[in-house]
Structure formats: C-alpha cells, structure tokens
Amino acid sequence: YKIIAGVDPKDATTREFSNISKPVKTIGLPKEYFRSESQKDVNKAVLTAAKVYERQGYKIIDVSLFDPKYAIAAYTILQRSEVSSNLARFDGIRYGHDRDFFNEENKRRIILGTYTLQAGYYDAYYKKAQQVRSLIIDDFKKVFESVDLLLAPTMPTIAPKIGVTSGQSMYGELADILTEPSAIAGLPAISIPCGFTEGLPIGLQLIGPAGSEDQILDTAEVYEKQTAWHLQKPKL
C-alpha cells in the first residue's frame, strides 16, 4: 500500500489528496443498503457492528443515498464497454494468445461492450451510463459533507454454494449491488468480517471519499481490535 499510494510521476492518473490525515469521527448508515430482501442475519450483524463503533466514541448517523439498484445498469454498461476496449489488444500479435482463449463470460462481456460503444448506440447506452455515474458521484459527495465514512453490508447474502449461479449471467451484478455504486464512483472501500451465519462469514464494508484509504484502514482496525470475527474460519 505504501508503495502504490500517492503520485507516480510516470502515471498521469495518480494524484495526492489533502484529506488523508483527517480523523474519523462520524460514520453514516445508508438506509438504502440495508435492503429488505437481504439475508436477515446480514443486516443484523452490520447494525451490531455499528454499535461496536458507537461504544468506541464514533457518532453513528442515519443517511440516505441513491438506491444502489440504479448503479447496476450503469456499472454493467460501463464495465462491459471498458472490457471490450481493453481486451481488444489481445489479438495474438503482442500477447501470447488470441481471443479464442477467452471463456464464455469474457466473450459475453466483450460482445455487450462492443454493442454499447457502436455508433448509434453510444449515446443511448454508454453516454447515458456516464451521466448516471456522475449523479452517483455527486450523491456520495453530498453525503460525505455530513459524515466521514459509510458503513454497510458488503453483500446482501453470504457466499452462495458452487453451481447455484449457473445460467444466471447477471447474478454477479445482483450480488455486487452494494459495492457497485462506490466502484463506479471511484471511492475506496474495505470489506471485513463482522459475523457468521450458516457457518459462513458476513462482511461489512467501510466506504470513504476519494483519498481516505488511511482512515478506512485505521477504522477497520478499530473494529478488528474489538472483535474476533476475523480470526474465525468458515465451516466448509
């Protein structure tokens, strides 16, 4: 982390942030992330974790964000478009294998991404997804005016059994519904275990504004020092 943090003079996409030393005092609970269709024990475990933080002196505040379901369509379009663009370089000339070595999911994403980037569809899909992304970024910026970090479940459920997602091409996006908004907004986050159900771990996530990696790591460590969930192993 120390090696990759900060400005890289050979990478124009890196930059310094001015808020990296700001202490964390307030943590927001976005109500839209505690979904009614989520596994009951998941929401319960994360809310219990919030009380652990409260006992450590953090102020817990209920906040509101865009429903994360709106990020699914935008994330799907943007991610597939980037996959299509990035994997176009694998033509068998510069790298070892050509595109025949991609698996079915790779190919599906390339095809969908190529479709959304075509002339005639670009404005209807990719451009609109970028506009939604901007709205999500602004929504996060607004909420971070009142809290330092956000606390929410990482996933609506525990890990599924192998094979149950077969034939469900959008299952991954639905499972990632609570992490996709911050991902397309370019925000740092961390997932740590906060409980167990059915022998499998439940994850909580801490999300912060751009440049808040230090605060997120420190705040995650506070929770781990007060609990032992990270030491428990799942029953497989």
Tab-separated table of N, CA, C and O in Angstrom, residues 95-152:
chain	number	residue	atom	x	y	z
A	95	TYR	N	0.488	-10.218	-27.541
A	95	TYR	CA	0.447	-11.136	-26.408
A	95	TYR	C	0.377	-12.574	-26.911
A	95	TYR	O	0.168	-12.826	-28.098
A	96	GLY	N	0.504	-13.507	-26.004
A	96	GLY	CA	0.689	-14.900	-26.394
A	96	GLY	C	-0.472	-15.577	-27.084
A	96	GLY	O	-0.278	-16.403	-27.964
A	97	HIS	N	-1.720	-15.251	-26.673
A	97	HIS	CA	-2.877	-15.950	-27.216
A	97	HIS	C	-3.842	-14.968	-27.860
A	97	HIS	O	-3.886	-13.788	-27.518
A	98	ASP	N	-4.657	-15.486	-28.762
A	98	ASP	CA	-5.679	-14.630	-29.361
A	98	ASP	C	-6.987	-14.773	-28.578
A	98	ASP	O	-7.043	-15.430	-27.538
A	99	ARG	N	-8.064	-14.220	-29.103
A	99	ARG	CA	-9.324	-14.134	-28.349
A	99	ARG	C	-10.045	-15.467	-28.223
A	99	ARG	O	-11.007	-15.568	-27.465
A	100	ASP	N	-9.601	-16.474	-28.954
A	100	ASP	CA	-10.220	-17.799	-28.820
A	100	ASP	C	-9.993	-18.390	-27.438
A	100	ASP	O	-10.684	-19.335	-27.038
A	101	PHE	N	-9.036	-17.832	-26.693
A	101	PHE	CA	-8.723	-18.357	-25.371
A	101	PHE	C	-9.573	-17.721	-24.269
A	101	PHE	O	-9.468	-18.094	-23.111
A	102	PHE	N	-10.420	-16.738	-24.617
A	102	PHE	CA	-11.337	-16.159	-23.638
A	102	PHE	C	-12.433	-17.173	-23.313
A	102	PHE	O	-12.884	-17.932	-24.184
A	103	ASN	N	-12.903	-17.161	-22.069
A	103	ASN	CA	-14.011	-18.051	-21.720
A	103	ASN	C	-15.343	-17.404	-22.101
A	103	ASN	O	-15.388	-16.284	-22.625
A	104	GLU	N	-16.448	-18.094	-21.838
A	104	GLU	CA	-17.758	-17.615	-22.279
A	104	GLU	C	-18.118	-16.274	-21.658
A	104	GLU	O	-18.700	-15.411	-22.318
A	105	GLU	N	-17.795	-16.102	-20.372
A	105	GLU	CA	-18.136	-14.835	-19.708
A	105	GLU	C	-17.324	-13.687	-20.296
A	105	GLU	O	-17.846	-12.586	-20.504
A	106	ASN	N	-16.057	-13.923	-20.591
A	106	ASN	CA	-15.231	-12.903	-21.258
A	106	ASN	C	-15.881	-12.473	-22.561
A	106	ASN	O	-16.023	-11.274	-22.840
A	107	LYS	N	-16.284	-13.453	-23.348
A	107	LYS	CA	-16.851	-13.173	-24.665
A	107	LYS	C	-18.177	-12.426	-24.552
A	107	LYS	O	-18.455	-11.509	-25.334
A	108	ARG	N	-19.008	-12.810	-23.572
A	108	ARG	CA	-20.286	-12.117	-23.380
A	108	ARG	C	-20.060	-10.646	-23.068
A	108	ARG	O	-20.761	-9.762	-23.580
A	109	ARG	N	-19.087	-10.388	-22.220
A	109	ARG	CA	-18.823	-9.006	-21.819
A	109	ARG	C	-18.241	-8.195	-22.989
A	109	ARG	O	-18.561	-7.024	-23.146
A	110	ILE	N	-17.390	-8.817	-23.767
A	110	ILE	CA	-16.823	-8.126	-24.927
A	110	ILE	C	-17.927	-7.786	-25.931
A	110	ILE	O	-17.994	-6.665	-26.449
A	111	ILE	N	-18.809	-8.739	-26.184
A	111	ILE	CA	-19.885	-8.525	-27.157
A	111	ILE	C	-20.813	-7.409	-26.697
A	111	ILE	O	-21.170	-6.512	-27.478
A	112	LEU	N	-21.222	-7.452	-25.418
A	112	LEU	CA	-22.118	-6.411	-24.909
A	112	LEU	C	-21.426	-5.053	-24.923
A	112	LEU	O	-22.031	-4.037	-25.302
A	113	GLY	N	-20.157	-5.015	-24.537
A	113	GLY	CA	-19.417	-3.757	-24.539
A	113	GLY	C	-19.235	-3.191	-25.933
A	113	GLY	O	-19.364	-1.984	-26.156
A	114	THR	N	-18.954	-4.067	-26.888
A	114	THR	CA	-18.804	-3.614	-28.273
A	114	THR	C	-20.123	-3.042	-28.791
A	114	THR	O	-20.152	-2.031	-29.494
A	115	TYR	N	-21.217	-3.675	-28.414
A	115	TYR	CA	-22.543	-3.204	-28.821
A	115	TYR	C	-22.821	-1.806	-28.277
A	115	TYR	O	-23.285	-0.926	-29.010
A	116	THR	N	-22.546	-1.582	-26.997
A	116	THR	CA	-22.869	-0.285	-26.392
A	116	THR	C	-21.963	0.836	-26.883
A	116	THR	O	-22.299	2.010	-26.724
A	117	LEU	N	-20.829	0.491	-27.469
A	117	LEU	CA	-19.913	1.519	-27.968
A	117	LEU	C	-20.099	1.813	-29.457
A	117	LEU	O	-19.442	2.700	-29.996
A	118	GLN	N	-20.992	1.085	-30.094
A	118	GLN	CA	-21.207	1.292	-31.525
A	118	GLN	C	-21.860	2.646	-31.800
A	118	GLN	O	-22.626	3.160	-30.991
A	119	ALA	N	-21.569	3.189	-32.971
A	119	ALA	CA	-22.257	4.405	-33.410
A	119	ALA	C	-23.748	4.096	-33.508
A	119	ALA	O	-24.144	3.063	-34.047
A	120	GLY	N	-24.564	4.987	-32.962
A	120	GLY	CA	-26.000	4.753	-32.951
A	120	GLY	C	-26.487	4.230	-31.624
A	120	GLY	O	-27.663	4.396	-31.275
A	121	TYR	N	-25.608	3.600	-30.870
A	121	TYR	CA	-25.966	3.096	-29.543
A	121	TYR	C	-25.163	3.788	-28.436
A	121	TYR	O	-25.507	3.724	-27.265
A	122	TYR	N	-24.073	4.427	-28.823
A	122	TYR	CA	-23.170	5.077	-27.857
A	122	TYR	C	-23.925	6.071	-26.976
A	122	TYR	O	-23.825	6.032	-25.748
A	123	ASP	N	-24.697	6.969	-27.578
A	123	ASP	CA	-25.426	7.976	-26.806
A	123	ASP	C	-26.515	7.348	-25.950
A	123	ASP	O	-26.756	7.776	-24.822
A	124	ALA	N	-27.169	6.345	-26.491
A	124	ALA	CA	-28.291	5.725	-25.779
A	124	ALA	C	-27.842	4.910	-24.580
A	124	ALA	O	-28.585	4.781	-23.596
A	125	TYR	N	-26.638	4.348	-24.630
A	125	TYR	CA	-26.190	3.463	-23.563
A	125	TYR	C	-24.964	4.007	-22.817
A	125	TYR	O	-25.057	4.360	-21.642
A	126	TYR	N	-23.826	4.067	-23.498
A	126	TYR	CA	-22.588	4.444	-22.802
A	126	TYR	C	-22.650	5.871	-22.267
A	126	TYR	O	-22.329	6.116	-21.101
A	127	LYS	N	-23.070	6.814	-23.086
A	127	LYS	CA	-23.131	8.208	-22.641
A	127	LYS	C	-24.116	8.368	-21.499
A	127	LYS	O	-23.849	9.064	-20.508
A	128	LYS	N	-25.258	7.706	-21.595
A	128	LYS	CA	-26.256	7.805	-20.525
A	128	LYS	C	-25.737	7.173	-19.233
A	128	LYS	O	-25.979	7.687	-18.137
A	129	ALA	N	-25.018	6.065	-19.357
A	129	ALA	CA	-24.442	5.418	-18.173
A	129	ALA	C	-23.429	6.337	-17.498
A	129	ALA	O	-23.340	6.396	-16.267
A	130	GLN	N	-22.656	7.071	-18.294
A	130	GLN	CA	-21.699	8.025	-17.731
A	130	GLN	C	-22.420	9.158	-17.000
A	130	GLN	O	-21.944	9.653	-15.973
A	131	GLN	N	-23.571	9.560	-17.511
A	131	GLN	CA	-24.356	10.604	-16.844
A	131	GLN	C	-24.888	10.109	-15.513
A	131	GLN	O	-24.884	10.842	-14.506
A	132	VAL	N	-25.344	8.868	-15.476
A	132	VAL	CA	-25.809	8.270	-14.216
A	132	VAL	C	-24.643	8.164	-13.238
A	132	VAL	O	-24.790	8.436	-12.037
A	133	ARG	N	-23.489	7.788	-13.752
A	133	ARG	CA	-22.289	7.703	-12.912
A	133	ARG	C	-21.993	9.055	-12.267
A	133	ARG	O	-21.658	9.125	-11.072
A	134	SER	N	-22.118	10.139	-13.021
A	134	SER	CA	-21.871	11.477	-12.472
A	134	SER	C	-22.858	11.803	-11.353
A	134	SER	O	-22.490	12.407	-10.343
A	135	LEU	N	-24.112	11.388	-11.516
A	135	LEU	CA	-25.119	11.616	-10.477
A	135	LEU	C	-24.769	10.846	-9.203
A	135	LEU	O	-24.937	11.355	-8.093
A	136	ILE	N	-24.281	9.627	-9.373
A	136	ILE	CA	-23.893	8.809	-8.216
A	136	ILE	C	-22.698	9.425	-7.499
A	136	ILE	O	-22.643	9.468	-6.265
A	137	ILE	N	-21.724	9.916	-8.266
A	137	ILE	CA	-20.553	10.591	-7.676
A	137	ILE	C	-21.002	11.799	-6.856
A	137	ILE	O	-20.552	11.997	-5.714
A	138	ASP	N	-21.890	12.600	-7.420
A	138	ASP	CA	-22.379	13.793	-6.717
A	138	ASP	C	-23.160	13.421	-5.463
A	138	ASP	O	-23.090	14.112	-4.449
A	139	ASP	N	-23.886	12.314	-5.528
A	139	ASP	CA	-24.660	11.845	-4.377
A	139	ASP	C	-23.745	11.469	-3.223
A	139	ASP	O	-23.997	11.809	-2.059
A	140	PHE	N	-22.653	10.766	-3.535
A	140	PHE	CA	-21.677	10.419	-2.496
A	140	PHE	C	-21.007	11.672	-1.923
A	140	PHE	O	-20.807	11.779	-0.708
A	141	LYS	N	-20.648	12.612	-2.799
A	141	LYS	CA	-20.006	13.844	-2.327
A	141	LYS	C	-20.906	14.577	-1.338
A	141	LYS	O	-20.437	15.101	-0.317
A	142	LYS	N	-22.184	14.594	-1.625
A	142	LYS	CA	-23.136	15.284	-0.755
A	142	LYS	C	-23.207	14.619	0.616
A	142	LYS	O	-23.193	15.301	1.651
A	143	VAL	N	-23.257	13.291	0.647
A	143	VAL	CA	-23.384	12.603	1.933
A	143	VAL	C	-22.097	12.719	2.751
A	143	VAL	O	-22.129	12.764	3.988
A	144	PHE	N	-20.943	12.809	2.063
A	144	PHE	CA	-19.679	12.944	2.794
A	144	PHE	C	-19.455	14.357	3.341
A	144	PHE	O	-18.448	14.609	3.998
A	145	GLU	N	-20.398	15.239	3.090
A	145	GLU	CA	-20.367	16.550	3.751
A	145	GLU	C	-20.858	16.446	5.191
A	145	GLU	O	-20.562	17.312	6.020
A	146	SER	N	-21.587	15.360	5.499
A	146	SER	CA	-22.154	15.205	6.847
A	146	SER	C	-21.542	14.059	7.638
A	146	SER	O	-21.680	14.001	8.860
A	147	VAL	N	-20.862	13.120	6.965
A	147	VAL	CA	-20.202	12.010	7.669
A	147	VAL	C	-18.819	11.790	7.071
A	147	VAL	O	-18.551	12.174	5.936
A	148	ASP	N	-17.954	11.137	7.841
A	148	ASP	CA	-16.587	10.871	7.372
A	148	ASP	C	-16.495	9.584	6.554
A	148	ASP	O	-15.797	9.523	5.551
A	149	LEU	N	-17.186	8.537	7.015
A	149	LEU	CA	-17.195	7.251	6.328
A	149	LEU	C	-18.616	6.695	6.312
A	149	LEU	O	-19.484	7.162	7.053
A	150	LEU	N	-18.821	5.680	5.487
A	150	LEU	CA	-20.098	4.973	5.442
A	150	LEU	C	-19.885	3.519	5.856
A	150	LEU	O	-18.853	2.920	5.546
A	151	LEU	N	-20.858	2.967	6.548
A	151	LEU	CA	-20.820	1.576	6.995
A	151	LEU	C	-22.046	0.866	6.453
A	151	LEU	O	-23.172	1.347	6.605
A	152	ALA	N	-21.846	-0.284	5.795
A	152	ALA	CA	-22.958	-1.009	5.189
A	152	ALA	C	-22.569	-2.468	5.000
A	152	ALA	O	-21.387	-2.819	5.095
